[in-house]
Tab-separated table of C-alpha atoms and ligand atoms in Angstrom:
chain	number	residue	atom	x	y	z
J	1113	MET	CA	92.312	106.666	97.933
J	1114	LYS	CA	92.270	102.986	97.093
J	1115	PHE	CA	95.561	101.083	97.060
J	1116	PHE	CA	96.006	98.447	94.373
J	1117	ILE	CA	99.163	96.382	94.291
J	1118	ASP	CA	101.057	96.317	91.006
J	1119	THR	CA	102.436	92.788	90.962
J	1120	ALA	CA	101.605	89.204	90.041
J	1121	ASN	CA	103.789	87.827	92.844
J	1122	ILE	CA	101.616	85.786	95.221
J	1123	ASP	CA	103.889	86.259	98.258
J	1124	GLU	CA	103.913	90.038	97.803
J	1125	ILE	CA	100.137	90.109	97.387
J	1126	LYS	CA	99.628	87.981	100.533
J	1127	GLU	CA	101.993	90.176	102.569
J	1128	ALA	CA	100.401	93.470	101.435
J	1129	HIS	CA	96.927	91.989	101.911
J	1130	SER	CA	97.751	91.012	105.497
J	1131	MET	CA	98.583	94.704	106.119
J	1132	GLY	CA	95.122	95.672	104.833
J	1133	MET	CA	96.673	97.560	101.906
J	1134	VAL	CA	95.198	95.713	98.945
J	1135	ASP	CA	91.930	97.012	97.515
J	1136	GLY	CA	92.747	95.454	94.145
J	1137	VAL	CA	95.549	94.113	91.949
J	1138	THR	CA	97.008	95.143	88.603
J	1139	THR	CA	99.065	92.833	86.445
J	1140	ASN	CA	100.472	93.172	82.950
J	1141	PRO	CA	102.306	90.771	80.632
J	1142	SER	CA	105.717	91.933	81.927
J	1143	LEU	CA	104.714	91.351	85.565
J	1144	ILE	CA	103.247	87.921	84.700
J	1145	SER	CA	106.468	86.990	82.860
J	1146	LYS	CA	108.443	87.451	86.108
J	1147	GLU	CA	106.448	84.674	87.811
J	1148	SER	CA	106.491	80.940	87.202
J	1149	GLY	CA	103.236	79.249	86.282
J	1150	VAL	CA	100.407	79.590	83.813
J	1151	PHE	CA	98.788	83.024	83.359
J	1152	GLU	CA	95.205	81.903	84.130
J	1153	GLU	CA	96.326	79.943	87.201
J	1154	ILE	CA	98.222	82.934	88.599
J	1155	ILE	CA	95.162	85.159	88.099
J	1156	LYS	CA	92.899	82.542	89.728
J	1157	GLU	CA	95.238	82.351	92.726
J	1158	ILE	CA	95.227	86.154	93.087
J	1159	CYS	CA	91.411	86.174	92.980
J	1160	LYS	CA	91.351	83.682	95.877
J	1161	ILE	CA	93.402	86.071	98.031
J	1162	VAL	CA	91.945	89.467	97.106
J	1163	ASN	CA	88.268	90.355	97.190
J	1164	GLY	CA	88.488	93.305	94.799
J	1165	PRO	CA	89.243	94.134	91.166
J	1166	VAL	CA	91.972	91.943	89.644
J	1167	ASN	CA	93.318	93.334	86.378
J	1168	ALA	CA	94.415	90.970	83.609
J	1169	GLU	CA	95.636	92.269	80.260
J	1170	VAL	CA	94.840	91.158	76.722
J	1171	ILE	CA	97.675	90.493	74.262
J	1172	SER	CA	95.754	90.895	70.989
J	1173	LEU	CA	96.001	94.169	69.113
J	1174	ASP	CA	92.863	93.778	66.964
J	1175	VAL	CA	89.287	94.300	68.184
J	1176	GLU	CA	88.109	90.744	67.586
J	1177	GLY	CA	91.122	89.253	69.330
J	1178	MET	CA	90.709	91.606	72.309
J	1179	LEU	CA	87.005	90.767	72.634
J	1180	LYS	CA	87.719	87.039	72.496
J	1181	GLU	CA	90.426	87.273	75.156
J	1182	ALA	CA	88.276	89.562	77.331
J	1183	ARG	CA	85.386	87.090	77.308
J	1184	HIS	CA	87.767	84.294	78.235
J	1185	LEU	CA	89.345	86.347	81.071
J	1186	ILE	CA	86.050	87.331	82.704
J	1187	GLY	CA	85.205	83.619	82.898
J	1188	ILE	CA	88.074	83.168	85.378
J	1189	HIS	CA	86.390	85.155	88.181
J	1190	ASP	CA	83.696	87.802	88.744
J	1191	ASN	CA	86.318	90.320	89.942
J	1192	ILE	CA	88.317	90.361	86.710
J	1193	VAL	CA	88.906	93.719	85.039
J	1194	VAL	CA	90.118	93.473	81.448
J	1195	LYS	CA	93.121	95.652	80.628
J	1196	ILE	CA	93.030	96.993	77.093
J	1197	PRO	CA	95.800	99.032	75.437
J	1198	MET	CA	95.036	102.647	74.479
J	1199	THR	CA	94.743	102.280	70.710
J	1200	VAL	CA	91.927	102.862	68.229
J	1201	ASP	CA	91.136	99.138	68.323
J	1202	GLY	CA	91.401	99.269	72.101
J	1203	LEU	CA	88.791	102.031	72.214
J	1204	LYS	CA	86.472	100.014	69.959
J	1205	ALA	CA	86.870	96.959	72.180
J	1206	THR	CA	86.318	99.071	75.308
J	1207	ARG	CA	83.107	100.493	73.888
J	1208	GLN	CA	81.813	97.036	73.045
J	1209	LEU	CA	82.795	95.488	76.394
J	1210	SER	CA	81.405	98.435	78.336
J	1211	GLY	CA	78.081	97.959	76.513
J	1212	GLU	CA	78.072	94.358	77.730
J	1213	GLY	CA	78.750	95.441	81.329
J	1214	ILE	CA	82.326	94.091	81.304
J	1215	LYS	CA	84.792	96.142	83.345
J	1216	THR	CA	87.779	97.560	81.490
J	1217	ASN	CA	91.003	99.349	82.350
J	1218	VAL	CA	92.434	101.278	79.409
J	1219	THR	CA	96.169	101.103	79.948
J	1220	LEU	CA	99.328	102.756	78.603
J	1221	ILE	CA	97.770	106.217	78.907
J	1222	PHE	CA	100.310	108.986	78.407
J	1223	SER	CA	98.124	112.061	77.781
J	1224	PRO	CA	94.935	113.568	79.244
J	1225	LEU	CA	93.244	113.422	75.835
J	1226	GLN	CA	93.832	109.675	75.626
J	1227	ALA	CA	92.156	109.458	79.034
J	1228	LEU	CA	89.221	111.563	77.828
J	1229	MET	CA	88.760	109.266	74.829
J	1230	ALA	CA	88.913	106.179	77.040
J	1231	ALA	CA	86.228	107.628	79.332
J	1232	LYS	CA	84.033	108.455	76.334
J	1233	ALA	CA	84.417	104.845	75.160
J	1234	GLY	CA	83.079	103.733	78.547
J	1235	ALA	CA	86.242	102.609	80.332
J	1236	THR	CA	85.724	101.663	83.975
J	1237	TYR	CA	89.324	102.663	84.759
J	1238	VAL	CA	92.224	104.403	83.020
J	1239	SER	CA	95.883	103.880	83.839
J	1240	PRO	CA	98.187	106.852	83.251
J	1241	PHE	CA	101.841	105.655	83.477
J	1242	VAL	CA	103.583	108.398	85.432
J	1243	GLY	CA	107.049	106.874	85.969
J	1244	ARG	CA	107.601	106.228	82.279
J	1245	LEU	CA	106.775	109.876	81.524
J	1246	ASP	CA	109.180	111.026	84.255
J	1247	ASP	CA	111.840	108.825	82.607
J	1248	LEU	CA	111.510	110.972	79.458
J	1249	SER	CA	111.676	114.255	81.443
J	1250	TYR	CA	107.925	114.850	81.187
J	1251	GLU	CA	106.075	115.539	84.436
J	1252	GLY	CA	104.097	112.327	84.849
J	1253	MET	CA	101.878	113.574	87.664
J	1254	LEU	CA	100.784	116.589	85.601
J	1255	ILE	CA	98.665	114.350	83.390
J	1256	VAL	CA	97.041	112.819	86.456
J	1257	GLU	CA	96.091	116.298	87.674
J	1258	GLN	CA	94.629	117.121	84.249
J	1259	ILE	CA	92.717	113.829	83.942
J	1260	VAL	CA	91.188	114.252	87.415
J	1261	GLU	CA	90.117	117.795	86.469
J	1262	ILE	CA	88.636	116.777	83.110
J	1263	TYR	CA	86.693	113.869	84.628
J	1264	SER	CA	85.402	116.183	87.349
J	1265	ASN	CA	84.408	118.892	84.794
J	1266	TYR	CA	82.193	116.440	82.935
J	1267	ALA	CA	81.271	114.066	85.773
J	1268	TYR	CA	82.767	110.950	84.161
J	1269	ASN	CA	82.563	107.880	86.372
J	1270	THR	CA	85.787	106.424	84.963
J	1271	GLU	CA	88.257	105.926	87.822
J	1272	VAL	CA	91.873	107.033	87.588
J	1273	ILE	CA	94.492	104.409	88.500
J	1274	VAL	CA	97.892	106.067	88.824
J	1275	ALA	CA	100.294	103.474	87.405
J	1276	SER	CA	104.031	103.097	86.796
J	1277	ILE	CA	104.538	104.410	90.322
J	1278	ARG	CA	108.218	104.457	91.252
J	1279	ASN	CA	108.412	106.225	94.636
J	1280	PRO	CA	106.392	107.389	97.669
J	1281	LEU	CA	106.009	110.934	96.278
J	1282	HIS	CA	103.997	109.538	93.371
J	1283	VAL	CA	101.591	108.069	95.943
J	1284	LEU	CA	101.440	111.280	97.992
J	1285	ASP	CA	100.771	113.400	94.899
J	1286	SER	CA	98.119	110.922	93.720
J	1287	ALA	CA	96.257	111.355	97.017
J	1288	LEU	CA	96.632	115.157	96.978
J	1289	MET	CA	95.311	115.315	93.407
J	1290	GLY	CA	92.292	113.174	94.209
J	1291	ALA	CA	93.184	110.173	92.039
J	1292	ASP	CA	90.810	107.293	92.795
J	1293	ILE	CA	93.499	104.629	92.995
J	1294	ALA	CA	97.277	104.283	93.145
J	1295	THR	CA	98.612	100.941	91.973
J	1296	ILE	CA	101.761	100.489	93.976
J	1297	PRO	CA	104.689	98.091	93.493
J	1298	PHE	CA	105.528	96.131	96.678
J	1299	ASN	CA	108.905	97.834	97.166
J	1300	VAL	CA	107.248	101.275	97.164
J	1301	LEU	CA	104.514	100.081	99.550
J	1302	SER	CA	107.220	99.020	102.028
J	1303	LYS	CA	108.845	102.453	101.757
J	1304	LEU	CA	105.533	104.197	102.540
J	1305	ALA	CA	105.345	102.514	105.927
J	1306	ALA	CA	108.925	103.250	106.955
J	1307	HIS	CA	110.307	106.355	108.674
J	1308	PRO	CA	113.742	106.629	110.359
J	1309	LEU	CA	112.236	108.647	113.232
J	1310	THR	CA	109.755	105.824	113.902
J	1311	ASP	CA	112.666	103.338	114.127
J	1312	LYS	CA	114.680	105.734	116.293
J	1313	GLY	CA	111.654	106.329	118.542
J	1314	ILE	CA	111.083	102.594	119.050
J	1315	ARG	CA	114.763	102.046	119.883
J	1316	SER	CA	114.777	104.835	122.460
J	1317	PHE	CA	111.472	103.635	124.040
J	1318	LEU	CA	112.941	100.134	124.415
J	1319	ASP	CA	116.235	101.466	125.816
J	1320	ASP	CA	114.335	103.542	128.393
J	1321	TRP	CA	112.164	100.544	129.257
J	1322	GLU	CA	115.288	98.480	129.980
J	1323	LYS	CA	116.428	101.209	132.401
J	1324	THR	CA	113.257	100.752	134.494
J	1325	LYS	CA	114.396	97.199	135.301
J	1326	LYS	CA	117.668	98.311	136.936
X	18	G3P	O1	101.003	99.543	86.347
X	18	G3P	C1	101.874	99.701	85.287
X	18	G3P	C2	103.233	99.304	85.692
X	18	G3P	O2	103.312	97.938	85.910
X	18	G3P	C3	104.304	99.777	84.791
X	18	G3P	O3	105.328	100.119	85.618
X	18	G3P	O4	107.611	100.571	86.268
X	18	G3P	O5	107.131	99.162	84.235
X	18	G3P	O6	106.715	101.604	84.205
X	18	G3P	P1	106.778	100.373	85.040
């Protein structure tokens, strides 16, 4: 499973990249708003660090506006993937961009049928938001399981990016379900690497090593 990092923070991206854990990056307007600097410059900087898909989202809600923004965004770098919201206009824009060979990520997916429609429109990626479904007492990972099954039934090439990940179990379940990608916030990535028994084991190895010097 590929690991994308779900942040626009350059320090976090550099740190995760140095661990070999960044196959790509997802951003959204909320993540960009947490950083200082101009949107395009932040995206350019990310593209210098990561040699993989870098997702940048459009703000427009109408087809023409989305297409205009998408064409501007892909001019920033060859690795740009254009994030498009899952709406009727979003599907129209996705279809058009896909026809032009521009990579898209249809975002804010909350049902398997939305994901099926996005794949039919030619989306390169879809982003089901599992944490936000969990917040409403729906089982977020269930839609991932269903999307993976539907795409497999009909051999769609659209890749599933599990998004709105809030904890390590979301990542584990993503891998068990065969999702293509998990886009992981930095704080969750740090938790994946940690285990109290690893820390305890290191401490006891070092204590025993000290004893050999006496
Ligand atoms: O990848 C989507 C993600 O940024 C949304 O996460 O935690 O705001 O639901 P969250």
